[in-house]
mmCIF file of C-alpha atoms and ligand atoms in Angstrom:
data_model
loop_
_atom_site.group_PDB
_atom_site.id
_atom_site.type_symbol
_atom_site.label_atom_id
_atom_site.label_comp_id
_atom_site.label_asym_id
_atom_site.label_seq_id
_atom_site.Cartn_x
_atom_site.Cartn_y
_atom_site.Cartn_z
ATOM 1 C CA MET A 22 88.705 119.135 73.298
ATOM 2 C CA LEU A 23 87.624 117.281 76.392
ATOM 3 C CA ILE A 24 88.572 114.425 78.674
ATOM 4 C CA ALA A 25 86.202 112.606 81.051
ATOM 5 C CA ILE A 26 87.385 109.945 83.491
ATOM 6 C CA HIS A 27 85.768 107.597 85.998
ATOM 7 C CA ALA A 28 86.982 105.466 88.872
ATOM 8 C CA GLY A 29 84.157 102.954 89.197
ATOM 9 C CA ALA A 30 80.492 103.015 90.121
ATOM 10 C CA GLY A 31 79.587 101.739 93.585
ATOM 11 C CA PRO A 32 78.419 102.576 97.098
ATOM 12 C CA VAL A 33 79.713 105.481 99.176
ATOM 13 C CA SER A 34 81.693 103.136 101.416
ATOM 14 C CA SER A 35 83.462 104.299 104.561
ATOM 15 C CA ASP A 36 86.734 103.605 102.718
ATOM 16 C CA LEU A 37 85.764 105.897 99.854
ATOM 17 C CA GLU A 38 84.906 108.637 102.359
ATOM 18 C CA ARG A 39 88.199 108.116 104.189
ATOM 19 C CA HIS A 40 90.223 108.269 100.991
ATOM 20 C CA GLU A 41 88.217 111.043 99.387
ATOM 21 C CA ARG A 42 91.098 113.519 99.310
ATOM 22 C CA GLU A 43 93.610 111.064 97.749
ATOM 23 C CA SER A 44 91.007 109.906 95.233
ATOM 24 C CA ARG A 45 90.261 113.503 94.276
ATOM 25 C CA GLU A 46 93.993 114.192 93.862
ATOM 26 C CA ALA A 47 94.463 111.106 91.660
ATOM 27 C CA LEU A 48 91.537 112.132 89.445
ATOM 28 C CA LEU A 49 92.921 115.674 89.171
ATOM 29 C CA ARG A 50 96.390 114.325 88.299
ATOM 30 C CA ALA A 51 94.887 112.266 85.479
ATOM 31 C CA LEU A 52 92.868 115.252 84.216
ATOM 32 C CA SER A 53 95.772 117.669 84.268
ATOM 33 C CA THR A 54 98.102 115.228 82.463
ATOM 34 C CA ALA A 55 95.389 114.666 79.858
ATOM 35 C CA ARG A 56 94.836 118.404 79.485
ATOM 36 C CA ASP A 57 98.557 119.070 78.925
ATOM 37 C CA LEU A 58 98.694 116.341 76.288
ATOM 38 C CA LEU A 59 95.562 117.597 74.530
ATOM 39 C CA GLU A 60 96.843 121.173 74.541
ATOM 40 C CA HIS A 61 100.034 119.926 72.888
ATOM 41 C CA GLY A 62 98.054 118.254 70.117
ATOM 42 C CA ALA A 63 98.217 114.632 71.337
ATOM 43 C CA ALA A 64 95.839 112.120 69.746
ATOM 44 C CA ALA A 65 92.808 111.004 71.769
ATOM 45 C CA VAL A 66 94.046 107.410 72.012
ATOM 46 C CA ALA A 67 97.341 108.491 73.607
ATOM 47 C CA VAL A 68 95.476 110.778 76.000
ATOM 48 C CA VAL A 69 93.050 108.151 77.326
ATOM 49 C CA ALA A 70 95.974 105.732 77.775
ATOM 50 C CA ALA A 71 97.971 108.304 79.755
ATOM 51 C CA ALA A 72 94.989 109.216 81.955
ATOM 52 C CA VAL A 73 94.159 105.571 82.686
ATOM 53 C CA GLU A 74 97.807 104.798 83.533
ATOM 54 C CA ILE A 75 97.709 107.443 86.254
ATOM 55 C CA LEU A 76 94.492 105.982 87.654
ATOM 56 C CA GLU A 77 96.008 102.463 87.524
ATOM 57 C CA ASP A 78 99.015 103.671 89.522
ATOM 58 C CA PHE A 79 96.817 105.021 92.341
ATOM 59 C CA GLU A 80 96.284 102.063 94.635
ATOM 60 C CA GLY A 81 92.924 103.302 95.896
ATOM 61 C CA PHE A 82 91.288 102.304 92.614
ATOM 62 C CA ASN A 83 90.547 98.811 91.316
ATOM 63 C CA ALA A 84 93.001 98.717 88.422
ATOM 64 C CA GLY A 85 96.742 98.098 88.261
ATOM 65 C CA ARG A 86 98.194 98.226 91.801
ATOM 66 C CA GLY A 87 95.339 97.913 94.317
ATOM 67 C CA ALA A 88 93.171 95.808 92.001
ATOM 68 C CA ALA A 89 90.385 93.674 93.436
ATOM 69 C CA LEU A 90 91.629 90.155 94.169
ATOM 70 C CA CYS A 91 90.373 86.806 92.890
ATOM 71 C CA SER A 92 89.162 84.173 95.374
ATOM 72 C CA ASP A 93 92.654 82.607 95.362
ATOM 73 C CA GLY A 94 94.212 85.928 96.457
ATOM 74 C CA THR A 95 95.884 86.739 93.135
ATOM 75 C CA ALA A 96 95.362 89.821 90.968
ATOM 76 C CA LEU A 97 94.050 89.291 87.435
ATOM 77 C CA LEU A 98 94.098 92.452 85.337
ATOM 78 C CA SER A 99 92.189 93.413 82.222
ATOM 79 C CA ALA A 100 91.987 96.511 80.018
ATOM 80 C CA SER A 101 90.870 97.750 76.628
ATOM 81 C CA ILE A 102 91.330 100.767 74.415
ATOM 82 C CA MET A 103 89.643 101.886 71.179
ATOM 83 C CA ARG A 104 90.380 104.625 68.664
ATOM 84 C CA GLY A 105 87.316 106.233 67.134
ATOM 85 C CA PHE A 106 88.198 107.260 63.604
ATOM 86 C CA ASP A 107 89.202 103.793 62.353
ATOM 87 C CA ARG A 108 87.767 101.651 65.171
ATOM 88 C CA ALA A 109 91.205 100.188 65.874
ATOM 89 C CA ALA A 110 90.958 98.330 69.176
ATOM 90 C CA GLY A 111 93.228 96.508 71.606
ATOM 91 C CA ALA A 112 92.346 94.542 74.724
ATOM 92 C CA VAL A 113 93.988 92.267 77.275
ATOM 93 C CA ALA A 114 92.462 89.952 79.856
ATOM 94 C CA GLY A 115 93.908 87.902 82.681
ATOM 95 C CA LEU A 116 97.239 89.722 82.956
ATOM 96 C CA ARG A 117 99.361 88.903 85.994
ATOM 97 C CA THR A 118 102.542 90.941 85.666
ATOM 98 C CA THR A 119 102.015 94.019 83.488
ATOM 99 C CA LYS A 120 102.249 97.156 85.628
ATOM 100 C CA ASN A 121 99.928 99.213 83.413
ATOM 101 C CA PRO A 122 97.378 96.951 81.697
ATOM 102 C CA VAL A 123 96.119 99.795 79.489
ATOM 103 C CA ALA A 124 99.622 100.029 77.966
ATOM 104 C CA ALA A 125 99.371 96.323 77.124
ATOM 105 C CA ALA A 126 96.000 96.975 75.459
ATOM 106 C CA GLU A 127 97.628 99.792 73.489
ATOM 107 C CA ALA A 128 100.343 97.368 72.366
ATOM 108 C CA VAL A 129 97.644 94.956 71.134
ATOM 109 C CA LEU A 130 95.947 97.816 69.271
ATOM 110 C CA ALA A 131 99.100 98.136 67.167
ATOM 111 C CA THR A 132 98.834 94.470 66.072
ATOM 112 C CA ASP A 133 96.337 92.650 63.816
ATOM 113 C CA GLN A 134 94.649 91.121 66.876
ATOM 114 C CA VAL A 135 92.067 92.742 69.133
ATOM 115 C CA LEU A 136 92.034 90.653 72.334
ATOM 116 C CA LEU A 137 94.929 88.769 73.905
ATOM 117 C CA ILE A 138 94.660 86.763 77.137
ATOM 118 C CA GLY A 139 96.948 85.506 79.880
ATOM 119 C CA GLU A 140 100.706 85.125 79.782
ATOM 120 C CA PRO A 141 101.129 85.846 76.036
ATOM 121 C CA ALA A 142 99.544 89.238 76.668
ATOM 122 C CA ASP A 143 102.019 89.968 79.477
ATOM 123 C CA VAL A 144 104.837 88.834 77.138
ATOM 124 C CA LEU A 145 103.650 91.093 74.298
ATOM 125 C CA ALA A 146 103.514 94.009 76.733
ATOM 126 C CA ALA A 147 107.045 93.270 77.965
ATOM 127 C CA GLU A 148 108.319 93.044 74.385
ATOM 128 C CA ASN A 149 106.857 96.493 73.800
ATOM 129 C CA GLY A 150 108.727 97.908 76.770
ATOM 130 C CA VAL A 151 105.785 97.918 79.195
ATOM 131 C CA GLU A 152 107.111 97.491 82.748
ATOM 132 C CA GLN A 153 106.581 94.098 84.389
ATOM 133 C CA ARG A 154 106.167 93.447 88.117
ATOM 134 C CA PRO A 155 105.619 90.309 90.187
ATOM 135 C CA ASN A 156 101.930 89.661 90.899
ATOM 136 C CA ASP A 157 102.598 90.681 94.552
ATOM 137 C CA TYR A 158 103.120 94.271 93.390
ATOM 138 C CA PHE A 159 99.395 94.579 92.613
ATOM 139 C CA ILE A 160 98.243 93.081 95.933
ATOM 140 C CA THR A 161 97.690 95.679 98.651
ATOM 141 C CA GLU A 162 96.768 95.174 102.324
ATOM 142 C CA TYR A 163 93.527 96.946 101.590
ATOM 143 C CA ALA A 164 92.596 94.548 98.754
ATOM 144 C CA ILE A 165 93.458 91.568 100.997
ATOM 145 C CA SER A 166 91.202 92.905 103.751
ATOM 146 C CA ARG A 167 88.339 93.310 101.309
ATOM 147 C CA LEU A 168 88.787 89.752 100.092
ATOM 148 C CA ARG A 169 88.819 88.504 103.706
ATOM 149 C CA GLU A 170 85.649 90.400 104.501
ATOM 150 C CA GLU A 171 84.092 89.320 101.197
ATOM 151 C CA LEU A 172 83.231 92.921 100.396
ATOM 152 C CA THR A 173 82.236 92.041 96.864
ATOM 153 C CA ALA A 174 79.566 94.730 96.617
ATOM 154 C CA GLU A 175 82.065 97.395 97.640
ATOM 155 C CA SER A 176 84.855 96.262 95.363
ATOM 156 C CA ARG A 177 84.359 98.946 92.764
ATOM 157 C CA GLY A 178 86.939 101.316 91.381
ATOM 158 C CA THR A 179 87.413 100.160 87.811
ATOM 159 C CA VAL A 180 88.844 103.115 85.888
ATOM 160 C CA GLY A 181 88.225 104.556 82.441
ATOM 161 C CA ALA A 182 88.546 107.576 80.179
ATOM 162 C CA VAL A 183 86.899 109.030 77.079
ATOM 163 C CA CYS A 184 88.338 111.890 75.086
ATOM 164 C CA VAL A 185 87.887 114.276 72.160
ATOM 165 C CA ASP A 186 91.189 115.590 70.801
ATOM 166 C CA VAL A 187 92.029 118.801 68.964
ATOM 167 C CA ASN A 188 91.003 117.212 65.643
ATOM 168 C CA GLY A 189 87.619 116.144 67.026
ATOM 169 C CA GLU A 190 88.716 112.514 67.130
ATOM 170 C CA LEU A 191 87.538 110.176 69.876
ATOM 171 C CA ALA A 192 88.983 107.371 71.999
ATOM 172 C CA ALA A 193 87.969 105.324 75.043
ATOM 173 C CA ALA A 194 89.849 103.104 77.509
ATOM 174 C CA THR A 195 88.897 101.010 80.558
ATOM 175 C CA SER A 196 91.021 99.067 83.079
ATOM 176 C CA THR A 197 90.056 96.795 85.986
ATOM 177 C CA GLY A 198 90.975 94.066 88.436
ATOM 178 C CA GLY A 199 87.414 92.725 88.167
ATOM 179 C CA ILE A 200 85.318 91.930 91.226
ATOM 180 C CA THR A 201 86.638 90.966 94.675
ATOM 181 C CA GLY A 202 86.452 87.198 95.187
ATOM 182 C CA GLN A 203 85.811 86.431 91.511
ATOM 183 C CA PRO A 204 86.820 82.922 90.473
ATOM 184 C CA PRO A 205 90.233 82.909 88.764
ATOM 185 C CA GLY A 206 89.557 83.100 85.028
ATOM 186 C CA ARG A 207 86.424 85.245 85.346
ATOM 187 C CA ILE A 208 86.495 88.202 82.946
ATOM 188 C CA GLY A 209 84.012 91.080 83.103
ATOM 189 C CA ASP A 210 82.973 93.679 80.540
ATOM 190 C CA SER A 211 85.984 96.000 80.861
ATOM 191 C CA PRO A 212 88.263 94.292 78.293
ATOM 192 C CA LEU A 213 85.383 93.505 75.944
ATOM 193 C CA ILE A 214 85.084 95.909 73.030
ATOM 194 C CA GLY A 215 81.401 96.710 72.574
ATOM 195 C CA ALA A 216 80.489 95.838 76.164
ATOM 196 C CA GLY A 217 82.739 97.889 78.492
ATOM 197 C CA THR A 218 84.503 100.070 75.927
ATOM 198 C CA TRP A 219 83.671 101.573 72.545
ATOM 199 C CA ALA A 220 84.789 104.417 70.291
ATOM 200 C CA ASP A 221 83.814 105.299 66.742
ATOM 201 C CA ALA A 222 83.623 108.585 64.847
ATOM 202 C CA ARG A 223 80.458 109.658 66.725
ATOM 203 C CA VAL A 224 80.792 108.504 70.325
ATOM 204 C CA ALA A 225 83.240 107.135 72.904
ATOM 205 C CA VAL A 226 82.105 105.078 75.930
ATOM 206 C CA SER A 227 83.753 103.539 79.025
ATOM 207 C CA CYS A 228 81.638 101.494 81.463
ATOM 208 C CA THR A 229 81.834 100.274 85.058
ATOM 209 C CA GLY A 230 79.573 98.085 87.148
ATOM 210 C CA ASP A 231 78.210 94.554 87.205
ATOM 211 C CA GLY A 232 80.218 93.195 84.305
ATOM 212 C CA GLU A 233 77.944 90.274 83.488
ATOM 213 C CA ALA A 234 74.931 92.578 83.061
ATOM 214 C CA PHE A 235 76.965 95.041 80.968
ATOM 215 C CA ILE A 236 78.096 92.192 78.697
ATOM 216 C CA ARG A 237 74.568 90.826 78.320
ATOM 217 C CA ALA A 238 73.239 94.299 77.514
ATOM 218 C CA GLY A 239 76.117 95.015 75.098
ATOM 219 C CA VAL A 240 76.145 98.482 76.627
ATOM 220 C CA ALA A 241 78.913 100.418 74.875
ATOM 221 C CA ARG A 242 78.061 99.315 71.325
ATOM 222 C CA TYR A 243 74.339 99.685 72.051
ATOM 223 C CA ILE A 244 74.858 103.358 72.885
ATOM 224 C CA ALA A 245 76.808 103.814 69.635
ATOM 225 C CA ALA A 246 74.023 102.139 67.620
ATOM 226 C CA LEU A 247 71.371 104.367 69.194
ATOM 227 C CA VAL A 248 73.470 107.476 68.497
ATOM 228 C CA GLU A 249 73.997 106.297 64.923
ATOM 229 C CA ASP A 250 70.205 106.083 64.596
ATOM 230 C CA GLY A 251 69.857 109.683 65.727
ATOM 231 C CA ALA A 252 69.334 109.419 69.486
ATOM 232 C CA GLU A 253 70.674 112.180 71.754
ATOM 233 C CA LEU A 254 73.635 110.973 73.814
ATOM 234 C CA GLU A 255 71.755 111.326 77.100
ATOM 235 C CA GLN A 256 68.800 109.338 75.821
ATOM 236 C CA ALA A 257 71.066 106.610 74.397
ATOM 237 C CA CYS A 258 72.966 106.277 77.690
ATOM 238 C CA ALA A 259 69.722 106.115 79.679
ATOM 239 C CA ARG A 260 68.385 103.340 77.410
ATOM 240 C CA ALA A 261 71.562 101.286 77.770
ATOM 241 C CA ILE A 262 71.781 101.716 81.545
ATOM 242 C CA GLY A 263 68.075 100.834 81.655
ATOM 243 C CA CYS A 264 68.882 97.498 79.987
ATOM 244 C CA VAL A 265 71.512 96.823 82.657
ATOM 245 C CA SER A 266 68.914 97.533 85.361
ATOM 246 C CA GLU A 267 66.411 95.201 83.676
ATOM 247 C CA LEU A 268 69.040 92.470 83.935
ATOM 248 C CA GLY A 269 69.425 93.171 87.650
ATOM 249 C CA GLY A 270 72.748 95.015 87.331
ATOM 250 C CA THR A 271 73.972 98.387 88.562
ATOM 251 C CA GLY A 272 76.789 100.603 87.379
ATOM 252 C CA GLY A 273 77.625 103.649 85.350
ATOM 253 C CA LEU A 274 79.457 104.951 82.335
ATOM 254 C CA ILE A 275 81.067 107.979 80.776
ATOM 255 C CA ALA A 276 80.388 108.898 77.165
ATOM 256 C CA CYS A 277 81.276 111.809 74.905
ATOM 257 C CA GLN A 278 80.800 113.122 71.384
ATOM 258 C CA PRO A 279 82.920 115.434 69.227
ATOM 259 C CA GLU A 280 80.466 118.312 69.674
ATOM 260 C CA ARG A 281 81.407 118.378 73.366
ATOM 261 C CA ALA A 282 78.356 116.451 74.587
ATOM 262 C CA VAL A 283 79.255 114.461 77.707
ATOM 263 C CA CYS A 284 77.159 112.058 79.765
ATOM 264 C CA MET A 285 78.151 110.413 83.050
ATOM 265 C CA PRO A 286 75.122 108.481 84.361
ATOM 266 C CA PHE A 287 75.223 105.877 87.159
ATOM 267 C CA THR A 288 72.685 103.844 89.111
ATOM 268 C CA THR A 289 74.880 103.332 92.185
ATOM 269 C CA GLU A 290 75.340 105.732 95.111
ATOM 270 C CA ALA A 291 78.437 107.260 93.593
ATOM 271 C CA MET A 292 80.842 107.158 90.685
ATOM 272 C CA PRO A 293 84.073 109.092 91.288
ATOM 273 C CA ARG A 294 84.702 110.985 88.067
ATOM 274 C CA GLY A 295 86.255 114.029 86.485
ATOM 275 C CA LEU A 296 85.834 116.259 83.478
ATOM 276 C CA TRP A 297 87.930 118.844 81.695
ATOM 277 C CA ARG A 298 86.773 120.800 78.644
ATOM 278 C CA ALA A 299 88.896 123.286 76.730
ATOM 279 C CA GLY A 300 88.417 126.728 78.203
ATOM 280 C CA ALA A 301 87.097 125.510 81.569
ATOM 281 C CA ASP A 302 88.612 124.370 84.867
ATOM 282 C CA PRO A 303 88.878 120.640 85.591
ATOM 283 C CA ARG A 304 86.048 119.306 87.780
ATOM 284 C CA VAL A 305 86.093 116.244 90.002
ATOM 285 C CA TRP A 306 83.321 114.453 91.950
ATOM 286 C CA VAL A 307 84.075 111.648 94.410
ATOM 287 C CA THR A 308 81.241 110.864 96.828
ATOM 288 C CA ASP A 309 78.658 113.153 95.222
ATOM 289 C CA SER A 310 75.498 111.339 94.187
ATOM 290 C CA GLU A 311 74.978 113.546 91.107
HETATM 291 N N1 LIG B 418 82.884 95.994 85.356
HETATM 292 C C1 LIG B 418 83.933 95.415 86.150
HETATM 293 C C2 LIG B 418 83.846 93.898 86.053
HETATM 294 O O1 LIG B 418 82.761 93.369 86.014
HETATM 295 C C3 LIG B 418 83.875 95.795 87.594
HETATM 296 C C4 LIG B 418 83.568 97.234 87.886
HETATM 297 O O2 LIG B 418 83.405 98.048 86.993
HETATM 298 O O3 LIG B 418 83.505 97.573 89.061
HETATM 299 O O4 LIG B 418 84.865 93.253 86.067
#
């Protein structure tokens, strides 16, 4: 059993340094909730959803409350989730009122559709009992200040999780507010199955970084294809991240396999992240460069 989480690849900004302790605590909260669930036999898909919800609720990360704001000052939320053994997937893009976008993605996973956008996605979430909030709920002073200062390069903090459960089954989930100052309607890689998120029977992946480059490189599915062809996880991740670099993008990802292989590469200064494996203590990195 294992759970790995990330909170976005980006620079070691002064804000990240200032909020290092709170970020560390949020990552540890997500890991310890995931560990409890795994130890009680929960399925990987439920565990990644629970971990991502905790990260969404922490306003220091760019997902749920505290999300990066669009150029018009509104929050536009996206998320995706995928279950490995049957490749069931759910994703939502352009949400405005769902408190935990990953829960909306989970609701879509239970339907015949894979990706739902805009208001109908918020409505589906509400119908499934997922809490709704006015768009103002997501907008923090901090996110407003970043929009004012046009700190697009620093607006990282997308969150994600990958997991192996007690049965060796995999799941992945990713949630984001996108990029500070993005035009309303812009959607990155995070809600796109195969780009920002992937899980099959061999590997689970959650990405963060320059969404356009991750989409064009088809990162998450590319890693799965390389693994399917016999590549080691580390080699597959390096190839995929290499493609992102060739396209001029930066970022990172977390990936895991049932045999407990985990990879967490990034090409930015930092990628806050955490890892728990059965039999070991949880570990968290925030500003560390490796
Ligand atoms: N990948 C996200 C996007 O492009 C942003 C991020 O991970 O920081 O929307």
